mmCIF file of C-alpha atoms in Angstrom:
data_model
loop_
_atom_site.group_PDB
_atom_site.id
_atom_site.type_symbol
_atom_site.label_atom_id
_atom_site.label_comp_id
_atom_site.label_asym_id
_atom_site.label_seq_id
_atom_site.Cartn_x
_atom_site.Cartn_y
_atom_site.Cartn_z
ATOM 1 C CA UNK E 180 -35.245 -6.941 -15.270
ATOM 2 C CA UNK E 181 -31.461 -6.877 -15.611
ATOM 3 C CA UNK E 182 -29.779 -4.687 -18.212
ATOM 4 C CA UNK E 183 -26.342 -5.582 -19.540
ATOM 5 C CA UNK E 184 -23.561 -3.138 -20.382
ATOM 6 C CA UNK E 185 -24.037 -3.078 -24.169
ATOM 7 C CA UNK E 186 -27.734 -2.275 -23.726
ATOM 8 C CA UNK E 187 -26.911 0.594 -21.400
ATOM 9 C CA UNK E 188 -24.438 1.982 -23.921
ATOM 10 C CA UNK E 189 -27.006 1.746 -26.642
ATOM 11 C CA UNK E 190 -29.728 3.461 -24.600
ATOM 12 C CA UNK E 191 -27.337 6.302 -23.838
ATOM 13 C CA UNK E 192 -26.562 6.794 -27.518
ATOM 14 C CA UNK E 193 -30.082 6.276 -28.821
ATOM 15 C CA UNK E 194 -31.495 9.501 -27.422
ATOM 16 C CA UNK E 195 -28.649 11.551 -28.899
ATOM 17 C CA UNK E 196 -28.848 9.776 -32.247
ATOM 18 C CA UNK E 197 -32.622 9.923 -32.791
ATOM 19 C CA UNK E 198 -32.690 13.635 -33.586
ATOM 20 C CA UNK E 199 -29.687 13.346 -35.900
ATOM 21 C CA UNK E 200 -31.270 10.389 -37.754
ATOM 22 C CA UNK E 201 -34.285 12.523 -38.723
ATOM 23 C CA UNK E 202 -31.965 14.797 -40.698
ATOM 24 C CA UNK E 203 -30.394 11.861 -42.570
ATOM 25 C CA UNK E 204 -27.307 11.630 -40.332
ATOM 26 C CA UNK E 205 -26.158 8.115 -39.451
ATOM 27 C CA UNK E 206 -24.292 8.091 -36.126
ATOM 28 C CA UNK E 207 -21.623 5.390 -35.835
ATOM 29 C CA UNK E 208 -22.452 2.318 -33.730
ATOM 30 C CA UNK E 209 -20.688 1.236 -30.566
ATOM 31 C CA UNK E 210 -18.657 -1.974 -30.533
ATOM 32 C CA UNK E 211 -17.827 -3.899 -27.333
ATOM 33 C CA UNK E 212 -16.647 -7.358 -26.270
ATOM 34 C CA UNK E 213 -18.030 -9.602 -23.562
ATOM 35 C CA UNK E 214 -16.661 -10.573 -21.094
ATOM 36 C CA UNK E 215 -13.820 -8.335 -22.302
ATOM 37 C CA UNK E 216 -11.367 -7.596 -25.055
ATOM 38 C CA UNK E 217 -8.526 -9.452 -23.238
ATOM 39 C CA UNK E 218 -9.346 -13.119 -23.766
ATOM 40 C CA UNK E 219 -7.565 -16.175 -22.417
ATOM 41 C CA UNK E 220 -6.369 -18.763 -24.930
ATOM 42 C CA UNK E 221 -9.170 -21.098 -26.108
ATOM 43 C CA UNK E 222 -11.833 -19.164 -24.154
ATOM 44 C CA UNK E 223 -15.022 -17.771 -25.805
ATOM 45 C CA UNK E 224 -15.774 -14.096 -26.469
ATOM 46 C CA UNK E 225 -18.775 -12.231 -27.905
ATOM 47 C CA UNK E 226 -18.571 -9.017 -29.950
ATOM 48 C CA UNK E 227 -21.527 -6.626 -29.712
ATOM 49 C CA UNK E 228 -22.442 -3.960 -32.263
ATOM 50 C CA UNK E 229 -24.954 -1.450 -30.914
ATOM 51 C CA UNK E 230 -26.944 0.784 -33.282
ATOM 52 C CA UNK E 231 -30.420 2.327 -33.482
ATOM 53 C CA UNK E 232 -33.518 0.214 -33.034
ATOM 54 C CA UNK E 233 -34.591 0.590 -36.680
ATOM 55 C CA UNK E 234 -31.321 -0.741 -38.111
ATOM 56 C CA UNK E 235 -31.891 -3.237 -40.919
ATOM 57 C CA UNK E 236 -28.570 -5.097 -40.874
ATOM 58 C CA UNK E 237 -25.187 -5.192 -39.176
ATOM 59 C CA UNK E 238 -21.656 -5.933 -40.322
ATOM 60 C CA UNK E 239 -18.805 -6.901 -38.024
ATOM 61 C CA UNK E 240 -15.405 -7.427 -39.563
ATOM 62 C CA UNK E 241 -11.749 -7.588 -38.653
ATOM 63 C CA UNK E 242 -9.330 -4.999 -39.983
ATOM 64 C CA UNK E 243 -6.974 -6.498 -42.530
ATOM 65 C CA UNK E 244 -9.579 -8.953 -43.814
ATOM 66 C CA UNK E 245 -11.477 -8.331 -47.063
ATOM 67 C CA UNK E 246 -14.325 -5.834 -46.773
ATOM 68 C CA UNK E 247 -17.521 -7.704 -45.790
ATOM 69 C CA UNK E 248 -19.551 -5.550 -48.181
ATOM 70 C CA UNK E 249 -18.167 -7.563 -51.088
ATOM 71 C CA UNK E 250 -20.994 -10.020 -50.472
ATOM 72 C CA UNK E 251 -19.682 -11.306 -47.099
ATOM 73 C CA UNK E 252 -22.400 -10.055 -44.799
ATOM 74 C CA UNK E 253 -21.716 -11.389 -41.344
ATOM 75 C CA UNK E 254 -24.977 -10.634 -39.549
ATOM 76 C CA UNK E 255 -28.596 -9.859 -40.435
ATOM 77 C CA UNK E 256 -30.663 -7.355 -38.460
ATOM 78 C CA UNK E 257 -33.587 -8.801 -36.593
ATOM 79 C CA UNK E 258 -31.710 -11.990 -35.708
ATOM 80 C CA UNK E 259 -28.790 -10.812 -33.596
ATOM 81 C CA UNK E 260 -26.324 -7.963 -33.274
ATOM 82 C CA UNK E 261 -23.471 -10.054 -31.983
ATOM 83 C CA UNK E 262 -20.575 -12.061 -33.312
ATOM 84 C CA UNK E 263 -19.861 -15.066 -31.119
ATOM 85 C CA UNK E 264 -16.330 -16.527 -31.138
ATOM 86 C CA UNK E 265 -16.364 -19.945 -29.511
ATOM 87 C CA UNK E 266 -12.593 -20.325 -28.987
ATOM 88 C CA UNK E 267 -10.037 -17.542 -28.981
ATOM 89 C CA UNK E 268 -7.129 -18.303 -31.353
ATOM 90 C CA UNK E 269 -4.117 -16.248 -32.451
ATOM 91 C CA UNK E 270 -5.661 -15.512 -35.836
ATOM 92 C CA UNK E 271 -8.728 -14.066 -34.075
ATOM 93 C CA UNK E 272 -6.671 -11.335 -32.418
ATOM 94 C CA UNK E 273 -6.579 -7.815 -33.851
ATOM 95 C CA UNK E 274 -8.787 -4.774 -34.452
ATOM 96 C CA UNK E 275 -12.522 -5.074 -35.076
ATOM 97 C CA UNK E 276 -15.084 -2.566 -36.358
ATOM 98 C CA UNK E 277 -18.782 -2.684 -37.161
ATOM 99 C CA UNK E 278 -21.514 -0.732 -38.924
ATOM 100 C CA UNK E 279 -25.293 -0.961 -39.468
ATOM 101 C CA UNK E 280 -27.634 -0.472 -42.426
ATOM 102 C CA UNK E 281 -30.764 1.684 -42.394
ATOM 103 C CA UNK E 282 -32.869 2.905 -45.284
ATOM 104 C CA UNK E 283 -30.572 1.203 -47.719
ATOM 105 C CA UNK E 284 -27.512 3.092 -46.466
ATOM 106 C CA UNK E 285 -24.602 2.022 -44.270
ATOM 107 C CA UNK E 286 -23.562 3.972 -41.221
ATOM 108 C CA UNK E 287 -20.015 5.177 -40.520
ATOM 109 C CA UNK E 288 -17.711 2.650 -38.925
ATOM 110 C CA UNK E 289 -17.484 2.278 -35.177
ATOM 111 C CA UNK E 290 -14.395 2.988 -33.157
ATOM 112 C CA UNK E 291 -11.917 0.072 -33.342
ATOM 113 C CA UNK E 292 -12.026 -2.713 -30.785
ATOM 114 C CA UNK E 293 -8.835 -4.634 -29.996
ATOM 115 C CA UNK E 294 -9.045 -8.332 -29.192
ATOM 116 C CA UNK E 295 -5.902 -9.826 -27.610
ATOM 117 C CA UNK E 296 -5.209 -13.323 -26.421
ATOM 118 C CA UNK E 297 -3.374 -14.057 -23.164
ATOM 119 C CA UNK E 298 -1.687 -17.135 -21.769
ATOM 120 C CA UNK E 299 1.205 -17.462 -24.207
ATOM 121 C CA UNK E 300 4.003 -16.784 -21.668
ATOM 122 C CA UNK E 301 4.544 -16.969 -17.935
ATOM 123 C CA UNK E 302 3.123 -14.112 -15.916
ATOM 124 C CA UNK E 303 5.306 -11.136 -14.942
ATOM 125 C CA UNK E 304 5.320 -9.527 -11.508
ATOM 126 C CA UNK E 305 3.749 -6.148 -10.713
ATOM 127 C CA UNK E 306 4.769 -4.034 -7.719
ATOM 128 C CA UNK E 307 4.309 -0.490 -6.512
ATOM 129 C CA UNK E 308 7.428 1.527 -5.740
ATOM 130 C CA UNK E 309 5.291 3.885 -3.655
ATOM 131 C CA UNK E 310 3.317 1.300 -1.660
ATOM 132 C CA UNK E 311 -0.219 0.066 -2.183
ATOM 133 C CA UNK E 312 -1.809 2.593 0.209
ATOM 134 C CA UNK E 313 -0.958 6.193 -0.700
ATOM 135 C CA UNK E 314 -2.296 9.654 0.067
ATOM 136 C CA UNK E 315 -4.054 11.669 -2.590
ATOM 137 C CA UNK E 316 -1.573 13.773 -4.549
ATOM 138 C CA UNK E 317 1.288 11.335 -4.023
ATOM 139 C CA UNK E 318 3.420 10.281 -7.001
ATOM 140 C CA UNK E 319 2.872 6.589 -7.770
ATOM 141 C CA UNK E 320 5.115 4.324 -9.860
ATOM 142 C CA UNK E 321 4.191 0.751 -10.825
ATOM 143 C CA UNK E 322 6.948 -1.610 -11.949
ATOM 144 C CA UNK E 323 6.460 -4.690 -14.145
ATOM 145 C CA UNK E 324 9.237 -7.320 -14.309
ATOM 146 C CA UNK E 325 9.720 -10.677 -16.071
ATOM 147 C CA UNK E 326 12.540 -13.189 -16.347
ATOM 148 C CA UNK E 327 11.476 -13.681 -19.959
ATOM 149 C CA UNK E 328 13.105 -11.142 -22.232
ATOM 150 C CA UNK E 329 9.842 -9.634 -23.430
ATOM 151 C CA UNK E 330 10.006 -6.540 -25.618
ATOM 152 C CA UNK E 331 7.180 -4.601 -23.981
ATOM 153 C CA UNK E 332 4.789 -4.565 -21.041
ATOM 154 C CA UNK E 333 1.124 -3.589 -20.924
ATOM 155 C CA UNK E 334 -0.593 -2.148 -17.845
ATOM 156 C CA UNK E 335 -4.383 -2.515 -17.490
ATOM 157 C CA UNK E 336 -6.970 -1.554 -14.896
ATOM 158 C CA UNK E 337 -9.912 -3.751 -13.976
ATOM 159 C CA UNK E 338 -13.344 -2.540 -15.169
ATOM 160 C CA UNK E 339 -11.721 0.294 -17.155
ATOM 161 C CA UNK E 340 -11.201 -1.067 -20.710
ATOM 162 C CA UNK E 341 -9.941 2.243 -22.063
ATOM 163 C CA UNK E 342 -7.059 2.256 -19.586
ATOM 164 C CA UNK E 343 -4.269 0.413 -21.405
ATOM 165 C CA UNK E 344 -0.661 1.560 -21.273
ATOM 166 C CA UNK E 345 2.053 -0.066 -23.339
ATOM 167 C CA UNK E 346 5.765 0.609 -22.790
ATOM 168 C CA UNK E 347 9.021 -0.864 -24.021
ATOM 169 C CA UNK E 348 11.077 -2.868 -21.559
ATOM 170 C CA UNK E 349 14.699 -2.470 -20.460
ATOM 171 C CA UNK E 350 17.237 -5.046 -19.300
ATOM 172 C CA UNK E 351 17.394 -5.534 -15.535
ATOM 173 C CA UNK E 352 18.774 -8.382 -13.344
ATOM 174 C CA UNK E 353 18.788 -11.103 -16.041
ATOM 175 C CA UNK E 354 15.310 -10.088 -17.129
ATOM 176 C CA UNK E 355 13.270 -7.186 -18.460
ATOM 177 C CA UNK E 356 11.289 -4.501 -16.692
ATOM 178 C CA UNK E 357 9.536 -1.168 -17.146
ATOM 179 C CA UNK E 358 8.124 1.492 -14.823
ATOM 180 C CA UNK E 359 4.697 3.044 -15.322
ATOM 181 C CA UNK E 360 4.323 6.564 -13.913
ATOM 182 C CA UNK E 361 0.794 7.291 -12.733
ATOM 183 C CA UNK E 362 1.779 10.762 -11.524
ATOM 184 C CA UNK E 363 -0.045 12.478 -8.650
ATOM 185 C CA UNK E 364 -2.942 10.136 -8.043
ATOM 186 C CA UNK E 365 -6.456 10.886 -6.841
ATOM 187 C CA UNK E 366 -9.242 8.650 -5.601
ATOM 188 C CA UNK E 367 -10.339 8.011 -9.206
ATOM 189 C CA UNK E 368 -7.080 6.142 -9.856
ATOM 190 C CA UNK E 369 -7.633 3.669 -7.060
ATOM 191 C CA UNK E 370 -8.438 0.154 -8.206
ATOM 192 C CA UNK E 371 -6.989 -3.170 -9.338
ATOM 193 C CA UNK E 372 -4.073 -3.179 -11.782
ATOM 194 C CA UNK E 373 -2.425 -5.987 -13.778
ATOM 195 C CA UNK E 374 0.411 -6.105 -16.249
ATOM 196 C CA UNK E 375 1.186 -8.340 -19.243
ATOM 197 C CA UNK E 376 4.229 -8.943 -21.416
ATOM 198 C CA UNK E 377 4.508 -9.358 -25.175
ATOM 199 C CA UNK E 378 6.952 -9.482 -28.088
ATOM 200 C CA UNK E 379 6.867 -6.672 -30.632
ATOM 201 C CA UNK E 380 6.408 -9.079 -33.558
ATOM 202 C CA UNK E 381 3.335 -10.622 -31.904
ATOM 203 C CA UNK E 382 1.921 -7.620 -30.096
ATOM 204 C CA UNK E 383 -1.582 -9.182 -29.765
ATOM 205 C CA UNK E 384 -0.329 -12.342 -28.029
ATOM 206 C CA UNK E 385 0.199 -11.515 -24.360
ATOM 207 C CA UNK E 386 1.522 -13.410 -21.374
ATOM 208 C CA UNK E 387 -0.573 -14.563 -18.459
ATOM 209 C CA UNK E 388 -1.662 -11.610 -16.330
ATOM 210 C CA UNK E 389 0.370 -10.703 -13.262
ATOM 211 C CA UNK E 390 -1.114 -11.084 -9.821
ATOM 212 C CA UNK E 391 -3.551 -8.227 -9.165
ATOM 213 C CA UNK E 392 -2.236 -5.153 -7.385
ATOM 214 C CA UNK E 393 -4.833 -3.268 -5.369
ATOM 215 C CA UNK E 394 -4.018 0.446 -5.144
ATOM 216 C CA UNK E 395 -5.763 2.387 -2.385
ATOM 217 C CA UNK E 396 -5.791 6.185 -2.477
ATOM 218 C CA UNK E 397 -6.840 7.948 0.715
ATOM 219 C CA UNK E 398 -8.280 11.439 0.585
ATOM 220 C CA UNK E 399 -7.598 13.792 3.532
ATOM 221 C CA UNK E 400 -10.659 14.472 5.727
ATOM 222 C CA UNK E 401 -12.500 17.658 4.751
ATOM 223 C CA UNK E 402 -13.631 18.629 8.273
ATOM 224 C CA UNK E 403 -11.973 16.537 10.962
ATOM 225 C CA UNK E 404 -14.021 16.335 14.143
ATOM 226 C CA UNK E 405 -11.965 16.806 17.332
ATOM 227 C CA UNK E 406 -12.061 13.892 19.714
ATOM 228 C CA UNK E 407 -14.115 14.632 22.807
ATOM 229 C CA UNK E 408 -12.692 13.543 26.203
ATOM 230 C CA UNK E 409 -14.457 10.635 27.828
ATOM 231 C CA UNK E 410 -14.860 12.457 31.209
ATOM 232 C CA UNK E 411 -14.775 16.213 30.579
ATOM 233 C CA UNK E 412 -15.894 17.118 34.115
ATOM 234 C CA UNK E 413 -13.196 15.003 35.724
ATOM 235 C CA UNK E 414 -10.577 16.509 33.437
ATOM 236 C CA UNK E 415 -11.759 20.046 34.254
ATOM 237 C CA UNK E 416 -11.561 19.289 37.984
ATOM 238 C CA UNK E 417 -8.047 17.887 37.630
ATOM 239 C CA UNK E 418 -6.961 20.869 35.571
ATOM 240 C CA UNK E 419 -8.374 23.251 38.223
ATOM 241 C CA UNK E 420 -6.433 21.458 40.948
ATOM 242 C CA UNK E 421 -3.278 21.647 38.875
ATOM 243 C CA UNK E 422 -3.735 25.387 38.383
ATOM 244 C CA UNK E 423 -4.308 25.923 42.114
ATOM 245 C CA UNK E 424 -1.188 23.924 42.944
ATOM 246 C CA UNK E 425 0.817 26.066 40.561
ATOM 247 C CA UNK E 426 -0.546 29.309 42.033
ATOM 248 C CA UNK E 427 0.233 28.194 45.606
ATOM 249 C CA UNK E 428 3.595 26.651 44.903
ATOM 250 C CA UNK E 429 5.068 29.645 43.076
ATOM 251 C CA UNK E 430 5.023 32.141 46.039
ATOM 252 C CA UNK E 431 6.285 29.427 48.405
ATOM 253 C CA UNK E 432 9.220 28.800 46.115
ATOM 254 C CA UNK E 433 10.014 32.545 46.038
ATOM 255 C CA UNK E 434 9.979 32.769 49.887
ATOM 256 C CA UNK E 435 12.234 29.724 50.236
ATOM 257 C CA UNK E 436 14.676 31.207 47.737
ATOM 258 C CA UNK E 437 14.830 34.488 49.687
ATOM 259 C CA UNK E 438 15.405 32.674 52.989
ATOM 260 C CA UNK E 439 18.225 30.646 51.507
ATOM 261 C CA UNK E 440 19.789 33.811 50.096
ATOM 262 C CA UNK E 441 19.649 35.563 53.509
ATOM 263 C CA UNK E 442 21.101 32.543 55.288
ATOM 264 C CA UNK E 443 23.988 32.407 52.825
ATOM 265 C CA UNK E 444 24.594 36.146 53.289
ATOM 266 C CA UNK E 445 24.784 35.875 57.117
ATOM 267 C CA UNK E 446 27.141 32.924 56.929
ATOM 268 C CA UNK E 447 29.497 34.738 54.565
ATOM 269 C CA UNK E 448 29.307 37.969 56.639
ATOM 270 C CA UNK E 449 30.079 36.117 59.879
ATOM 271 C CA UNK E 450 33.069 34.408 58.321
ATOM 272 C CA UNK E 451 34.333 37.758 57.001
ATOM 273 C CA UNK E 452 34.137 39.463 60.415
ATOM 274 C CA UNK E 453 35.808 36.547 62.124
ATOM 275 C CA UNK E 454 38.633 36.556 59.610
ATOM 276 C CA UNK E 455 39.067 40.342 59.942
ATOM 277 C CA UNK E 456 39.215 40.165 63.739
ATOM 278 C CA UNK E 457 41.731 37.354 63.611
ATOM 279 C CA UNK E 458 43.939 39.323 61.238
ATOM 280 C CA UNK E 459 43.847 42.420 63.506
ATOM 281 C CA UNK E 460 44.815 40.375 66.596
ATOM 282 C CA UNK E 461 47.682 38.758 64.782
ATOM 283 C CA UNK E 462 48.977 42.136 63.542
ATOM 284 C CA UNK E 463 48.877 43.620 67.056
ATOM 285 C CA UNK E 464 50.693 40.654 68.514
ATOM 286 C CA UNK E 465 53.467 40.978 65.940
ATOM 287 C CA UNK E 466 53.870 44.704 66.701
ATOM 288 C CA UNK E 467 54.164 44.056 70.415
ATOM 289 C CA UNK E 468 56.855 41.472 69.843
ATOM 290 C CA UNK E 469 58.813 43.843 67.602
ATOM 291 C CA UNK E 470 58.766 46.781 70.132
ATOM 292 C CA UNK E 471 61.020 46.960 73.290
ATOM 293 C CA UNK E 472 59.773 46.481 76.836
ATOM 294 C CA UNK E 473 59.923 50.193 77.623
ATOM 295 C CA UNK E 474 58.163 51.091 74.418
ATOM 296 C CA UNK E 475 55.372 48.683 75.315
ATOM 297 C CA UNK E 476 55.016 50.374 78.721
ATOM 298 C CA UNK E 477 54.956 53.817 77.168
ATOM 299 C CA UNK E 478 52.520 52.784 74.537
ATOM 300 C CA UNK E 479 50.221 51.261 77.081
ATOM 301 C CA UNK E 480 50.091 54.460 79.127
ATOM 302 C CA UNK E 481 47.157 56.546 78.111
ATOM 303 C CA UNK E 482 47.405 59.449 80.696
ATOM 304 C CA UNK E 483 50.553 61.643 81.281
ATOM 305 C CA UNK E 484 49.818 61.657 85.027
ATOM 306 C CA UNK E 485 50.402 57.944 85.119
ATOM 307 C CA UNK E 486 54.080 58.433 84.116
ATOM 308 C CA UNK E 487 56.811 59.005 86.777
ATOM 309 C CA UNK E 488 60.274 60.244 85.884
ATOM 310 C CA UNK E 489 63.308 59.243 88.085
ATOM 311 C CA UNK E 490 66.686 60.970 87.812
ATOM 312 C CA UNK E 491 69.688 58.753 88.417
ATOM 313 C CA UNK E 492 73.114 60.395 88.914
ATOM 314 C CA UNK E 493 76.325 58.578 88.311
ATOM 315 C CA UNK E 494 79.549 59.848 90.115
ATOM 316 C CA UNK E 495 82.762 58.869 88.561
ATOM 317 C CA UNK E 496 85.978 58.812 90.771
ATOM 318 C CA UNK E 497 88.815 61.142 89.918
ATOM 319 C CA UNK E 498 92.190 59.916 88.954
ATOM 320 C CA UNK E 499 94.378 58.990 91.835
ATOM 321 C CA UNK E 500 91.610 58.358 94.295
ATOM 322 C CA UNK E 501 90.846 54.852 93.434
ATOM 323 C CA UNK E 502 92.013 53.563 96.860
ATOM 324 C CA UNK E 503 90.017 55.888 99.101
ATOM 325 C CA UNK E 504 86.852 57.644 98.528
ATOM 326 C CA UNK E 505 86.879 61.379 98.604
ATOM 327 C CA UNK E 506 84.981 63.189 101.333
ATOM 328 C CA UNK E 507 83.914 65.916 98.994
ATOM 329 C CA UNK E 508 81.508 65.173 96.281
ATOM 330 C CA UNK E 509 83.035 65.146 92.936
ATOM 331 C CA UNK E 510 81.519 66.687 89.838
ATOM 332 C CA UNK E 511 78.573 64.941 88.300
ATOM 333 C CA UNK E 512 79.558 63.202 85.134
ATOM 334 C CA UNK E 513 76.185 62.100 83.796
ATOM 335 C CA UNK E 514 72.490 62.037 84.571
ATOM 336 C CA UNK E 515 69.886 59.572 83.283
ATOM 337 C CA UNK E 516 66.174 59.769 83.492
ATOM 338 C CA UNK E 517 64.122 56.616 83.752
ATOM 339 C CA UNK E 518 60.454 56.476 83.065
ATOM 340 C CA UNK E 519 58.306 54.473 85.411
ATOM 341 C CA UNK E 520 54.830 53.673 84.437
ATOM 342 C CA UNK E 521 52.230 52.931 87.069
ATOM 343 C CA UNK E 522 49.953 50.125 86.354
#
């Protein structure tokens, strides 16, 4: 057996109201509309008034009209609890309330129900400035725009009749627009949204609905499961080989670095010695060229016994004897000593 929404609402209220009814308290009824309170032009709608099972009569009336209790009883209990509207017209729009009669007394009025008619103007466009798939806690903004210079826009959510937001529009790009701030959304705010436009003087006559916008809110995973490798044994074997290669390659690299350092040291040391020896030879050669021949002989002698001294005497002729040599030796004028080195 299928149970419709009004019946479910009534069953939920009946248990809470039964105890209060015994003490003479009349709980207010619940008023709803099927298939909804937003009705397309010329389409039918049914208004339901839900009260206790022992209600004797019902009254459903529109605010602004004369009170039905002045002899204009709309419905009788035991026949039906609904008000059926065959075609939705502009004069049918507005706020509705209902009440029921029991024990000769009327209950308090229900909460108001708003009936609006759509299809009077072209549909606006609805877009999300934050994207249609957002993370939980992200700020979401929905923007409604129309080329018609409508005074206000209305945002609704499918299957949530109580969610209705109405905001004034502002001029934008040869049209009108408004931005609805949903704030930091959670998974409960996911769903299908639509927007409508209206003029302030005819606030119950709305445009066609915009195309639906599906908002998806993704919650972060509570306990993410790490991904297991497809071949854990093969990966462990490869990792072991990599570790062994690292352990073997590191000492080899150290030894090669030391060998290269030693080779560079020997090359630099050999070049230094060669350059030093070449500089010493060049210096010695320049000293030998600068010294005289006799000085070179003396410097080359290392032992005093290797040196021989020779005395050379020079006799100078006396004046007047230039033509004939004298038989007697004349006085010695000078003596020179020459040094002879034996090789």
